């Protein structure tokens, strides 16, 4: 069952593939897809800009590239996740419920 409880994983994947192949413009224009694609694109641009710039300046881009991509990916992922929470609804503690944390995550 997915998070919303409306479909199993298999049903959800089947529907997503149907949408992708029958109406790709709807799939690729979906706000959730665009948010994930933006995170990927931002990280890619950050990595390539940093590497190109520092290589041009004849400096080793390894460390700065790691820092730049980590900061970009982390901040964009947090933003994307907050957008998902608004779009698809928060559950548990956000609605006043108590959420348990599995002991294995400690």
PDB file of N, CA and C in Angstrom:
ATOM      1  N   UNK A   1       0.844  -1.173   0.000  1.00  0.00           N
ATOM      2  CA  UNK A   1       0.000   0.000   0.000  1.00  0.00           C
ATOM      3  C   UNK A   1       0.894   1.242   0.000  1.00  0.00           C
ATOM      4  N   UNK A   2       0.545   2.241  -0.792  1.00  0.00           N
ATOM      5  CA  UNK A   2       1.343   3.460  -0.793  1.00  0.00           C
ATOM      6  C   UNK A   2       1.005   4.312   0.423  1.00  0.00           C
ATOM      7  N   UNK A   3       1.697   5.403   0.599  1.00  0.00           N
ATOM      8  CA  UNK A   3       1.532   6.236   1.790  1.00  0.00           C
ATOM      9  C   UNK A   3       0.107   6.743   1.940  1.00  0.00           C
ATOM     10  N   UNK A   4      -0.528   7.085   0.840  1.00  0.00           N
ATOM     11  CA  UNK A   4      -1.895   7.592   0.926  1.00  0.00           C
ATOM     12  C   UNK A   4      -2.899   6.477   1.178  1.00  0.00           C
ATOM     13  N   UNK A   5      -2.469   5.228   0.993  1.00  0.00           N
ATOM     14  CA  UNK A   5      -3.355   4.098   1.232  1.00  0.00           C
ATOM     15  C   UNK A   5      -4.306   3.800   0.091  1.00  0.00           C
ATOM     16  N   UNK A   6      -4.096   4.439  -1.047  1.00  0.00           N
ATOM     17  CA  UNK A   6      -5.036   4.276  -2.153  1.00  0.00           C
ATOM     18  C   UNK A   6      -4.624   3.210  -3.167  1.00  0.00           C
ATOM     19  N   UNK A   7      -3.383   2.783  -3.159  1.00  0.00           N
ATOM     20  CA  UNK A   7      -2.928   1.798  -4.150  1.00  0.00           C
ATOM     21  C   UNK A   7      -1.711   1.036  -3.623  1.00  0.00           C
ATOM     22  N   UNK A   8      -1.570  -0.190  -4.117  1.00  0.00           N
ATOM     23  CA  UNK A   8      -0.371  -0.952  -3.778  1.00  0.00           C
ATOM     24  C   UNK A   8       0.777  -0.450  -4.646  1.00  0.00           C
ATOM     25  N   UNK A   9       1.976  -0.840  -4.299  1.00  0.00           N
ATOM     26  CA  UNK A   9       3.147  -0.429  -5.081  1.00  0.00           C
ATOM     27  C   UNK A   9       3.009  -0.906  -6.524  1.00  0.00           C
ATOM     28  N   UNK A  10       2.569  -2.151  -6.699  1.00  0.00           N
ATOM     29  CA  UNK A  10       2.419  -2.723  -8.038  1.00  0.00           C
ATOM     30  C   UNK A  10       1.402  -1.927  -8.863  1.00  0.00           C
ATOM     31  N   UNK A  11       0.262  -1.601  -8.259  1.00  0.00           N
ATOM     32  CA  UNK A  11      -0.765  -0.822  -8.963  1.00  0.00           C
ATOM     33  C   UNK A  11      -0.251   0.569  -9.321  1.00  0.00           C
ATOM     34  N   UNK A  12       0.458   1.177  -8.384  1.00  0.00           N
ATOM     35  CA  UNK A  12       0.988   2.513  -8.611  1.00  0.00           C
ATOM     36  C   UNK A  12       2.009   2.530  -9.746  1.00  0.00           C
ATOM     37  N   UNK A  13       2.927   1.552  -9.752  1.00  0.00           N
ATOM     38  CA  UNK A  13       3.918   1.462 -10.834  1.00  0.00           C
ATOM     39  C   UNK A  13       3.251   1.217 -12.179  1.00  0.00           C
ATOM     40  N   UNK A  14       2.265   0.337 -12.185  1.00  0.00           N
ATOM     41  CA  UNK A  14       1.541   0.028 -13.420  1.00  0.00           C
ATOM     42  C   UNK A  14       0.881   1.294 -13.976  1.00  0.00           C
ATOM     43  N   UNK A  15       0.217   2.058 -13.110  1.00  0.00           N
ATOM     44  CA  UNK A  15      -0.448   3.287 -13.542  1.00  0.00           C
ATOM     45  C   UNK A  15       0.567   4.321 -14.021  1.00  0.00           C
ATOM     46  N   UNK A  16       1.692   4.422 -13.322  1.00  0.00           N
ATOM     47  CA  UNK A  16       2.719   5.396 -13.719  1.00  0.00           C
ATOM     48  C   UNK A  16       3.315   5.060 -15.080  1.00  0.00           C
ATOM     49  N   UNK A  17       3.587   3.773 -15.325  1.00  0.00           N
ATOM     50  CA  UNK A  17       4.119   3.378 -16.635  1.00  0.00           C
ATOM     51  C   UNK A  17       3.091   3.598 -17.744  1.00  0.00           C
ATOM     52  N   UNK A  18       1.823   3.345 -17.452  1.00  0.00           N
ATOM     53  CA  UNK A  18       0.766   3.604 -18.436  1.00  0.00           C
ATOM     54  C   UNK A  18       0.754   5.078 -18.815  1.00  0.00           C
ATOM     55  N   UNK A  19       0.775   5.927 -17.802  1.00  0.00           N
ATOM     56  CA  UNK A  19       0.767   7.368 -18.048  1.00  0.00           C
ATOM     57  C   UNK A  19       2.002   7.785 -18.843  1.00  0.00           C
ATOM     58  N   UNK A  20       3.159   7.252 -18.465  1.00  0.00           N
ATOM     59  CA  UNK A  20       4.402   7.619 -19.146  1.00  0.00           C
ATOM     60  C   UNK A  20       4.359   7.258 -20.629  1.00  0.00           C
ATOM     61  N   UNK A  21       3.881   6.060 -20.957  1.00  0.00           N
ATOM     62  CA  UNK A  21       3.905   5.632 -22.348  1.00  0.00           C
ATOM     63  C   UNK A  21       2.719   6.135 -23.169  1.00  0.00           C
ATOM     64  N   UNK A  22       1.566   6.321 -22.552  1.00  0.00           N
ATOM     65  CA  UNK A  22       0.392   6.789 -23.289  1.00  0.00           C
ATOM     66  C   UNK A  22       0.349   8.298 -23.447  1.00  0.00           C
ATOM     67  N   UNK A  23       0.697   8.993 -22.386  1.00  0.00           N
ATOM     68  CA  UNK A  23       0.670  10.457 -22.412  1.00  0.00           C
ATOM     69  C   UNK A  23       1.924  11.002 -21.711  1.00  0.00           C
ATOM     70  N   UNK A  24       3.059  10.908 -22.377  1.00  0.00           N
ATOM     71  CA  UNK A  24       4.313  11.326 -21.737  1.00  0.00           C
ATOM     72  C   UNK A  24       4.319  12.791 -21.310  1.00  0.00           C
ATOM     73  N   UNK A  25       3.606  13.655 -22.037  1.00  0.00           N
ATOM     74  CA  UNK A  25       3.579  15.071 -21.662  1.00  0.00           C
ATOM     75  C   UNK A  25       2.930  15.271 -20.292  1.00  0.00           C
ATOM     76  N   UNK A  26       1.964  14.432 -19.934  1.00  0.00           N
ATOM     77  CA  UNK A  26       1.355  14.515 -18.602  1.00  0.00           C
ATOM     78  C   UNK A  26       2.325  14.030 -17.532  1.00  0.00           C
ATOM     79  N   UNK A  27       3.028  12.944 -17.825  1.00  0.00           N
ATOM     80  CA  UNK A  27       3.991  12.402 -16.865  1.00  0.00           C
ATOM     81  C   UNK A  27       5.129  13.389 -16.637  1.00  0.00           C
ATOM     82  N   UNK A  28       5.711  13.882 -17.726  1.00  0.00           N
ATOM     83  CA  UNK A  28       6.863  14.781 -17.626  1.00  0.00           C
ATOM     84  C   UNK A  28       6.470  16.174 -17.136  1.00  0.00           C
ATOM     85  N   UNK A  29       5.187  16.524 -17.219  1.00  0.00           N
ATOM     86  CA  UNK A  29       4.713  17.809 -16.729  1.00  0.00           C
ATOM     87  C   UNK A  29       4.170  17.746 -15.312  1.00  0.00           C
ATOM     88  N   UNK A  30       4.188  16.561 -14.721  1.00  0.00           N
ATOM     89  CA  UNK A  30       3.696  16.365 -13.362  1.00  0.00           C
ATOM     90  C   UNK A  30       4.589  17.110 -12.383  1.00  0.00           C
ATOM     91  N   UNK A  31       3.980  17.810 -11.427  1.00  0.00           N
ATOM     92  CA  UNK A  31       4.766  18.630 -10.497  1.00  0.00           C
ATOM     93  C   UNK A  31       5.742  17.803  -9.656  1.00  0.00           C
ATOM     94  N   UNK A  32       5.368  16.581  -9.321  1.00  0.00           N
ATOM     95  CA  UNK A  32       6.275  15.733  -8.545  1.00  0.00           C
ATOM     96  C   UNK A  32       7.495  15.355  -9.380  1.00  0.00           C
ATOM     97  N   UNK A  33       7.279  14.993 -10.638  1.00  0.00           N
ATOM     98  CA  UNK A  33       8.398  14.658 -11.519  1.00  0.00           C
ATOM     99  C   UNK A  33       9.299  15.870 -11.718  1.00  0.00           C
ATOM    100  N   UNK A  34       8.699  17.026 -11.928  1.00  0.00           N
ATOM    101  CA  UNK A  34       9.485  18.239 -12.153  1.00  0.00           C
ATOM    102  C   UNK A  34      10.317  18.612 -10.924  1.00  0.00           C
ATOM    103  N   UNK A  35       9.773  18.385  -9.739  1.00  0.00           N
ATOM    104  CA  UNK A  35      10.529  18.685  -8.515  1.00  0.00           C
ATOM    105  C   UNK A  35      11.748  17.777  -8.396  1.00  0.00           C
ATOM    106  N   UNK A  36      11.577  16.495  -8.668  1.00  0.00           N
ATOM    107  CA  UNK A  36      12.704  15.558  -8.601  1.00  0.00           C
ATOM    108  C   UNK A  36      13.720  15.888  -9.698  1.00  0.00           C
ATOM    109  N   UNK A  37      13.236  16.193 -10.890  1.00  0.00           N
ATOM    110  CA  UNK A  37      14.131  16.546 -11.997  1.00  0.00           C
ATOM    111  C   UNK A  37      14.913  17.826 -11.681  1.00  0.00           C
ATOM    112  N   UNK A  38      14.288  18.762 -10.975  1.00  0.00           N
ATOM    113  CA  UNK A  38      14.968  20.009 -10.608  1.00  0.00           C
ATOM    114  C   UNK A  38      16.121  19.740  -9.639  1.00  0.00           C
ATOM    115  N   UNK A  39      15.914  18.830  -8.703  1.00  0.00           N
ATOM    116  CA  UNK A  39      16.993  18.473  -7.769  1.00  0.00           C
ATOM    117  C   UNK A  39      18.157  17.859  -8.540  1.00  0.00           C
ATOM    118  N   UNK A  40      17.837  16.932  -9.440  1.00  0.00           N
ATOM    119  CA  UNK A  40      18.884  16.294 -10.243  1.00  0.00           C
ATOM    120  C   UNK A  40      19.618  17.337 -11.097  1.00  0.00           C
ATOM    121  N   UNK A  41      18.864  18.182 -11.772  1.00  0.00           N
ATOM    122  CA  UNK A  41      19.467  19.182 -12.659  1.00  0.00           C
ATOM    123  C   UNK A  41      20.328  20.173 -11.862  1.00  0.00           C
ATOM    124  N   UNK A  42      19.830  20.604 -10.718  1.00  0.00           N
ATOM    125  CA  UNK A  42      20.592  21.542  -9.893  1.00  0.00           C
ATOM    126  C   UNK A  42      21.905  20.955  -9.418  1.00  0.00           C
ATOM    127  N   UNK A  43      21.868  19.691  -9.016  1.00  0.00           N
ATOM    128  CA  UNK A  43      23.082  19.015  -8.562  1.00  0.00           C
ATOM    129  C   UNK A  43      24.066  18.855  -9.721  1.00  0.00           C
ATOM    130  N   UNK A  44      23.560  18.469 -10.874  1.00  0.00           N
ATOM    131  CA  UNK A  44      24.386  18.286 -12.068  1.00  0.00           C
ATOM    132  C   UNK A  44      25.046  19.605 -12.484  1.00  0.00           C
ATOM    133  N   UNK A  45      24.265  20.674 -12.501  1.00  0.00           N
ATOM    134  CA  UNK A  45      24.786  21.990 -12.884  1.00  0.00           C
ATOM    135  C   UNK A  45      25.849  22.448 -11.876  1.00  0.00           C
ATOM    136  N   UNK A  46      25.578  22.247 -10.611  1.00  0.00           N
ATOM    137  CA  UNK A  46      26.535  22.635  -9.567  1.00  0.00           C
ATOM    138  C   UNK A  46      27.869  21.902  -9.735  1.00  0.00           C
ATOM    139  N   UNK A  47      27.782  20.592  -9.963  1.00  0.00           N
ATOM    140  CA  UNK A  47      29.008  19.790 -10.131  1.00  0.00           C
ATOM    141  C   UNK A  47      29.788  20.236 -11.359  1.00  0.00           C
ATOM    142  N   UNK A  48      29.105  20.408 -12.474  1.00  0.00           N
ATOM    143  CA  UNK A  48      29.795  20.778 -13.706  1.00  0.00           C
ATOM    144  C   UNK A  48      30.339  22.195 -13.681  1.00  0.00           C
ATOM    145  N   UNK A  49      29.589  23.122 -13.099  1.00  0.00           N
ATOM    146  CA  UNK A  49      30.083  24.493 -13.000  1.00  0.00           C
ATOM    147  C   UNK A  49      31.343  24.541 -12.136  1.00  0.00           C
ATOM    148  N   UNK A  50      31.281  23.889 -10.974  1.00  0.00           N
ATOM    149  CA  UNK A  50      32.422  23.893 -10.062  1.00  0.00           C
ATOM    150  C   UNK A  50      33.651  23.270 -10.714  1.00  0.00           C
ATOM    151  N   UNK A  51      33.458  22.131 -11.365  1.00  0.00           N
ATOM    152  CA  UNK A  51      34.594  21.463 -11.999  1.00  0.00           C
ATOM    153  C   UNK A  51      35.165  22.303 -13.144  1.00  0.00           C
ATOM    154  N   UNK A  52      34.312  22.843 -13.981  1.00  0.00           N
ATOM    155  CA  UNK A  52      34.773  23.648 -15.116  1.00  0.00           C
ATOM    156  C   UNK A  52      35.523  24.886 -14.638  1.00  0.00           C
ATOM    157  N   UNK A  53      34.942  25.583 -13.671  1.00  0.00           N
ATOM    158  CA  UNK A  53      35.548  26.809 -13.167  1.00  0.00           C
ATOM    159  C   UNK A  53      36.923  26.540 -12.544  1.00  0.00           C
ATOM    160  N   UNK A  54      36.987  25.546 -11.668  1.00  0.00           N
ATOM    161  CA  UNK A  54      38.256  25.281 -10.971  1.00  0.00           C
ATOM    162  C   UNK A  54      39.305  24.663 -11.900  1.00  0.00           C
ATOM    163  N   UNK A  55      38.885  23.875 -12.869  1.00  0.00           N
ATOM    164  CA  UNK A  55      39.831  23.335 -13.845  1.00  0.00           C
ATOM    165  C   UNK A  55      40.408  24.473 -14.684  1.00  0.00           C
ATOM    166  N   UNK A  56      39.548  25.421 -15.046  1.00  0.00           N
ATOM    167  CA  UNK A  56      40.002  26.595 -15.800  1.00  0.00           C
ATOM    168  C   UNK A  56      41.009  27.409 -14.983  1.00  0.00           C
ATOM    169  N   UNK A  57      40.807  27.473 -13.683  1.00  0.00           N
ATOM    170  CA  UNK A  57      41.726  28.192 -12.796  1.00  0.00           C
ATOM    171  C   UNK A  57      42.930  27.339 -12.400  1.00  0.00           C
ATOM    172  N   UNK A  58      43.012  26.128 -12.960  1.00  0.00           N
ATOM    173  CA  UNK A  58      44.106  25.186 -12.714  1.00  0.00           C
ATOM    174  C   UNK A  58      44.215  24.812 -11.232  1.00  0.00           C
ATOM    175  N   UNK A  59      43.059  24.542 -10.641  1.00  0.00           N
ATOM    176  CA  UNK A  59      43.004  24.088  -9.250  1.00  0.00           C
ATOM    177  C   UNK A  59      42.292  22.738  -9.206  1.00  0.00           C
ATOM    178  N   UNK A  60      42.568  21.975  -8.173  1.00  0.00           N
ATOM    179  CA  UNK A  60      41.930  20.665  -8.014  1.00  0.00           C
ATOM    180  C   UNK A  60      40.464  20.864  -7.600  1.00  0.00           C
ATOM    181  N   UNK A  61      39.508  20.385  -8.428  1.00  0.00           N
ATOM    182  CA  UNK A  61      38.094  20.619  -8.122  1.00  0.00           C
ATOM    183  C   UNK A  61      37.467  19.598  -7.164  1.00  0.00           C
ATOM    184  N   UNK A  62      38.207  18.569  -6.749  1.00  0.00           N
ATOM    185  CA  UNK A  62      37.614  17.460  -5.999  1.00  0.00           C
ATOM    186  C   UNK A  62      36.898  17.906  -4.725  1.00  0.00           C
ATOM    187  N   UNK A  63      37.589  18.569  -3.824  1.00  0.00           N
ATOM    188  CA  UNK A  63      36.982  18.997  -2.553  1.00  0.00           C
ATOM    189  C   UNK A  63      35.856  20.002  -2.735  1.00  0.00           C
ATOM    190  N   UNK A  64      36.115  21.102  -3.444  1.00  0.00           N
ATOM    191  CA  UNK A  64      35.062  22.088  -3.648  1.00  0.00           C
ATOM    192  C   UNK A  64      33.837  21.522  -4.388  1.00  0.00           C
ATOM    193  N   UNK A  65      34.080  20.605  -5.306  1.00  0.00           N
ATOM    194  CA  UNK A  65      32.969  19.991  -6.045  1.00  0.00           C
ATOM    195  C   UNK A  65      32.093  19.187  -5.096  1.00  0.00           C
ATOM    196  N   UNK A  66      32.712  18.451  -4.177  1.00  0.00           N
ATOM    197  CA  UNK A  66      31.960  17.677  -3.191  1.00  0.00           C
ATOM    198  C   UNK A  66      31.120  18.602  -2.306  1.00  0.00           C
ATOM    199  N   UNK A  67      31.731  19.678  -1.843  1.00  0.00           N
ATOM    200  CA  UNK A  67      31.017  20.625  -0.979  1.00  0.00           C
ATOM    201  C   UNK A  67      29.863  21.278  -1.753  1.00  0.00           C
ATOM    202  N   UNK A  68      30.129  21.733  -2.961  1.00  0.00           N
ATOM    203  CA  UNK A  68      29.101  22.403  -3.762  1.00  0.00           C
ATOM    204  C   UNK A  68      27.916  21.480  -4.060  1.00  0.00           C
ATOM    205  N   UNK A  69      28.204  20.251  -4.466  1.00  0.00           N
ATOM    206  CA  UNK A  69      27.114  19.332  -4.802  1.00  0.00           C
ATOM    207  C   UNK A  69      26.353  18.893  -3.548  1.00  0.00           C
ATOM    208  N   UNK A  70      27.046  18.728  -2.438  1.00  0.00           N
ATOM    209  CA  UNK A  70      26.378  18.349  -1.192  1.00  0.00           C
ATOM    210  C   UNK A  70      25.431  19.448  -0.729  1.00  0.00           C
ATOM    211  N   UNK A  71      25.907  20.679  -0.737  1.00  0.00           N
ATOM    212  CA  UNK A  71      25.063  21.803  -0.326  1.00  0.00           C
ATOM    213  C   UNK A  71      23.873  21.984  -1.273  1.00  0.00           C
ATOM    214  N   UNK A  72      24.130  21.888  -2.558  1.00  0.00           N
ATOM    215  CA  UNK A  72      23.058  22.044  -3.542  1.00  0.00           C
ATOM    216  C   UNK A  72      22.024  20.942  -3.398  1.00  0.00           C
ATOM    217  N   UNK A  73      22.484  19.691  -3.369  1.00  0.00           N
ATOM    218  CA  UNK A  73      21.564  18.562  -3.295  1.00  0.00           C
ATOM    219  C   UNK A  73      20.787  18.559  -1.985  1.00  0.00           C
ATOM    220  N   UNK A  74      21.449  18.834  -0.889  1.00  0.00           N
ATOM    221  CA  UNK A  74      20.777  18.833   0.417  1.00  0.00           C
ATOM    222  C   UNK A  74      19.698  19.902   0.488  1.00  0.00           C
ATOM    223  N   UNK A  75      20.043  21.121   0.112  1.00  0.00           N
ATOM    224  CA  UNK A  75      19.065  22.208   0.204  1.00  0.00           C
ATOM    225  C   UNK A  75      17.904  22.007  -0.757  1.00  0.00           C
ATOM    226  N   UNK A  76      18.196  21.554  -1.968  1.00  0.00           N
ATOM    227  CA  UNK A  76      17.118  21.326  -2.927  1.00  0.00           C
ATOM    228  C   UNK A  76      16.239  20.141  -2.521  1.00  0.00           C
ATOM    229  N   UNK A  77      16.823  19.119  -1.925  1.00  0.00           N
ATOM    230  CA  UNK A  77      16.045  17.960  -1.475  1.00  0.00           C
ATOM    231  C   UNK A  77      15.117  18.323  -0.324  1.00  0.00           C
ATOM    232  N   UNK A  78      15.600  19.145   0.610  1.00  0.00           N
ATOM    233  CA  UNK A  78      14.757  19.585   1.721  1.00  0.00           C
ATOM    234  C   UNK A  78      13.587  20.420   1.181  1.00  0.00           C
ATOM    235  N   UNK A  79      13.872  21.292   0.242  1.00  0.00           N
ATOM    236  CA  UNK A  79      12.818  22.100  -0.364  1.00  0.00           C
ATOM    237  C   UNK A  79      11.805  21.220  -1.083  1.00  0.00           C
ATOM    238  N   UNK A  80      12.295  20.261  -1.853  1.00  0.00           N
ATOM    239  CA  UNK A  80      11.408  19.336  -2.564  1.00  0.00           C
ATOM    240  C   UNK A  80      10.543  18.564  -1.583  1.00  0.00           C
ATOM    241  N   UNK A  81      11.144  18.069  -0.504  1.00  0.00           N
ATOM    242  CA  UNK A  81      10.393  17.296   0.475  1.00  0.00           C
ATOM    243  C   UNK A  81       9.317  18.137   1.162  1.00  0.00           C
ATOM    244  N   UNK A  82       9.617  19.394   1.436  1.00  0.00           N
ATOM    245  CA  UNK A  82       8.596  20.249   2.046  1.00  0.00           C
ATOM    246  C   UNK A  82       7.458  20.526   1.060  1.00  0.00           C
ATOM    247  N   UNK A  83       7.804  20.640  -0.212  1.00  0.00           N
ATOM    248  CA  UNK A  83       6.763  20.806  -1.233  1.00  0.00           C
ATOM    249  C   UNK A  83       5.903  19.543  -1.317  1.00  0.00           C
ATOM    250  N   UNK A  84       6.515  18.387  -1.268  1.00  0.00           N
ATOM    251  CA  UNK A  84       5.763  17.130  -1.283  1.00  0.00           C
ATOM    252  C   UNK A  84       4.808  17.045  -0.097  1.00  0.00           C
ATOM    253  N   UNK A  85       5.264  17.470   1.073  1.00  0.00           N
ATOM    254  CA  UNK A  85       4.415  17.425   2.268  1.00  0.00           C
ATOM    255  C   UNK A  85       3.170  18.296   2.091  1.00  0.00           C
ATOM    256  N   UNK A  86       3.355  19.455   1.476  1.00  0.00           N
ATOM    257  CA  UNK A  86       2.216  20.342   1.222  1.00  0.00           C
ATOM    258  C   UNK A  86       1.301  19.747   0.159  1.00  0.00           C
ATOM    259  N   UNK A  87       1.879  19.268  -0.937  1.00  0.00           N
ATOM    260  CA  UNK A  87       1.084  18.746  -2.047  1.00  0.00           C
ATOM    261  C   UNK A  87       0.327  17.471  -1.707  1.00  0.00           C
ATOM    262  N   UNK A  88       0.990  16.564  -1.035  1.00  0.00           N
ATOM    263  CA  UNK A  88       0.412  15.235  -0.836  1.00  0.00           C
ATOM    264  C   UNK A  88      -0.078  14.999   0.586  1.00  0.00           C
ATOM    265  N   UNK A  89      -0.002  16.009   1.428  1.00  0.00           N
ATOM    266  CA  UNK A  89      -0.532  15.903   2.775  1.00  0.00           C
ATOM    267  C   UNK A  89       0.422  15.271   3.747  1.00  0.00           C
ATOM    268  N   UNK A  90       0.519  15.889   4.897  1.00  0.00           N
ATOM    269  CA  UNK A  90       1.355  15.355   5.969  1.00  0.00           C
ATOM    270  C   UNK A  90       0.529  14.388   6.797  1.00  0.00           C
ATOM    271  N   UNK A  91       1.190  13.432   7.402  1.00  0.00           N
ATOM    272  CA  UNK A  91       0.507  12.474   8.250  1.00  0.00           C
ATOM    273  C   UNK A  91       1.187  12.405   9.603  1.00  0.00           C
ATOM    274  N   UNK A  92       0.587  11.706  10.512  1.00  0.00           N
ATOM    275  CA  UNK A  92       1.208  11.447  11.804  1.00  0.00           C
ATOM    276  C   UNK A  92       1.305  12.682  12.672  1.00  0.00           C
ATOM    277  N   UNK A  93       2.514  12.999  13.127  1.00  0.00           N
ATOM    278  CA  UNK A  93       2.735  14.080  14.075  1.00  0.00           C
ATOM    279  C   UNK A  93       2.257  15.425  13.535  1.00  0.00           C
ATOM    280  N   UNK A  94       2.376  15.646  12.238  1.00  0.00           N
ATOM    281  CA  UNK A  94       1.968  16.917  11.653  1.00  0.00           C
ATOM    282  C   UNK A  94       0.466  17.147  11.794  1.00  0.00           C
ATOM    283  N   UNK A  95      -0.309  16.075  11.911  1.00  0.00           N
ATOM    284  CA  UNK A  95      -1.751  16.193  12.086  1.00  0.00           C
ATOM    285  C   UNK A  95      -2.159  15.947  13.534  1.00  0.00           C
ATOM    286  N   UNK A  96      -1.196  15.988  14.439  1.00  0.00           N
ATOM    287  CA  UNK A  96      -1.504  15.822  15.846  1.00  0.00           C
ATOM    288  C   UNK A  96      -1.392  14.398  16.349  1.00  0.00           C
ATOM    289  N   UNK A  97      -1.038  13.474  15.494  1.00  0.00           N
ATOM    290  CA  UNK A  97      -0.891  12.087  15.913  1.00  0.00           C
ATOM    291  C   UNK A  97       0.497  11.828  16.474  1.00  0.00           C
ATOM    292  N   UNK A  98       0.664  10.696  17.091  1.00  0.00           N
ATOM    293  CA  UNK A  98       1.964  10.323  17.639  1.00  0.00           C
ATOM    294  C   UNK A  98       2.631   9.363  16.664  1.00  0.00           C
ATOM    295  N   UNK A  99       3.843   9.689  16.272  1.00  0.00           N
ATOM    296  CA  UNK A  99       4.581   8.824  15.366  1.00  0.00           C
ATOM    297  C   UNK A  99       5.641   8.077  16.150  1.00  0.00           C
ATOM    298  N   UNK A 100       5.698   6.772  15.967  1.00  0.00           N
ATOM    299  CA  UNK A 100       6.724   6.005  16.648  1.00  0.00           C
ATOM    300  C   UNK A 100       7.949   5.895  15.756  1.00  0.00           C
ATOM    301  N   UNK A 101       9.104   5.893  16.381  1.00  0.00           N
ATOM    302  CA  UNK A 101      10.358   5.764  15.655  1.00  0.00           C
ATOM    303  C   UNK A 101      10.881   4.344  15.915  1.00  0.00           C
ATOM    304  N   UNK A 102      11.099   3.574  14.854  1.00  0.00           N
ATOM    305  CA  UNK A 102      11.594   2.220  15.061  1.00  0.00           C
ATOM    306  C   UNK A 102      12.916   2.214  15.818  1.00  0.00           C
ATOM    307  N   UNK A 103      13.080   1.271  16.726  1.00  0.00           N
ATOM    308  CA  UNK A 103      14.276   1.193  17.555  1.00  0.00           C
ATOM    309  C   UNK A 103      15.540   1.018  16.698  1.00  0.00           C
ATOM    310  N   UNK A 104      15.405   0.378  15.556  1.00  0.00           N
ATOM    311  CA  UNK A 104      16.561   0.149  14.678  1.00  0.00           C
ATOM    312  C   UNK A 104      17.122   1.454  14.119  1.00  0.00           C
ATOM    313  N   UNK A 105      16.320   2.517  14.089  1.00  0.00           N
ATOM    314  CA  UNK A 105      16.802   3.792  13.547  1.00  0.00           C
ATOM    315  C   UNK A 105      17.632   4.578  14.552  1.00  0.00           C
ATOM    316  N   UNK A 106      17.661   4.143  15.785  1.00  0.00           N
ATOM    317  CA  UNK A 106      18.453   4.827  16.802  1.00  0.00           C
ATOM    318  C   UNK A 106      19.864   4.418  16.627  1.00  0.00           C
TER     319      UNK A 106
END
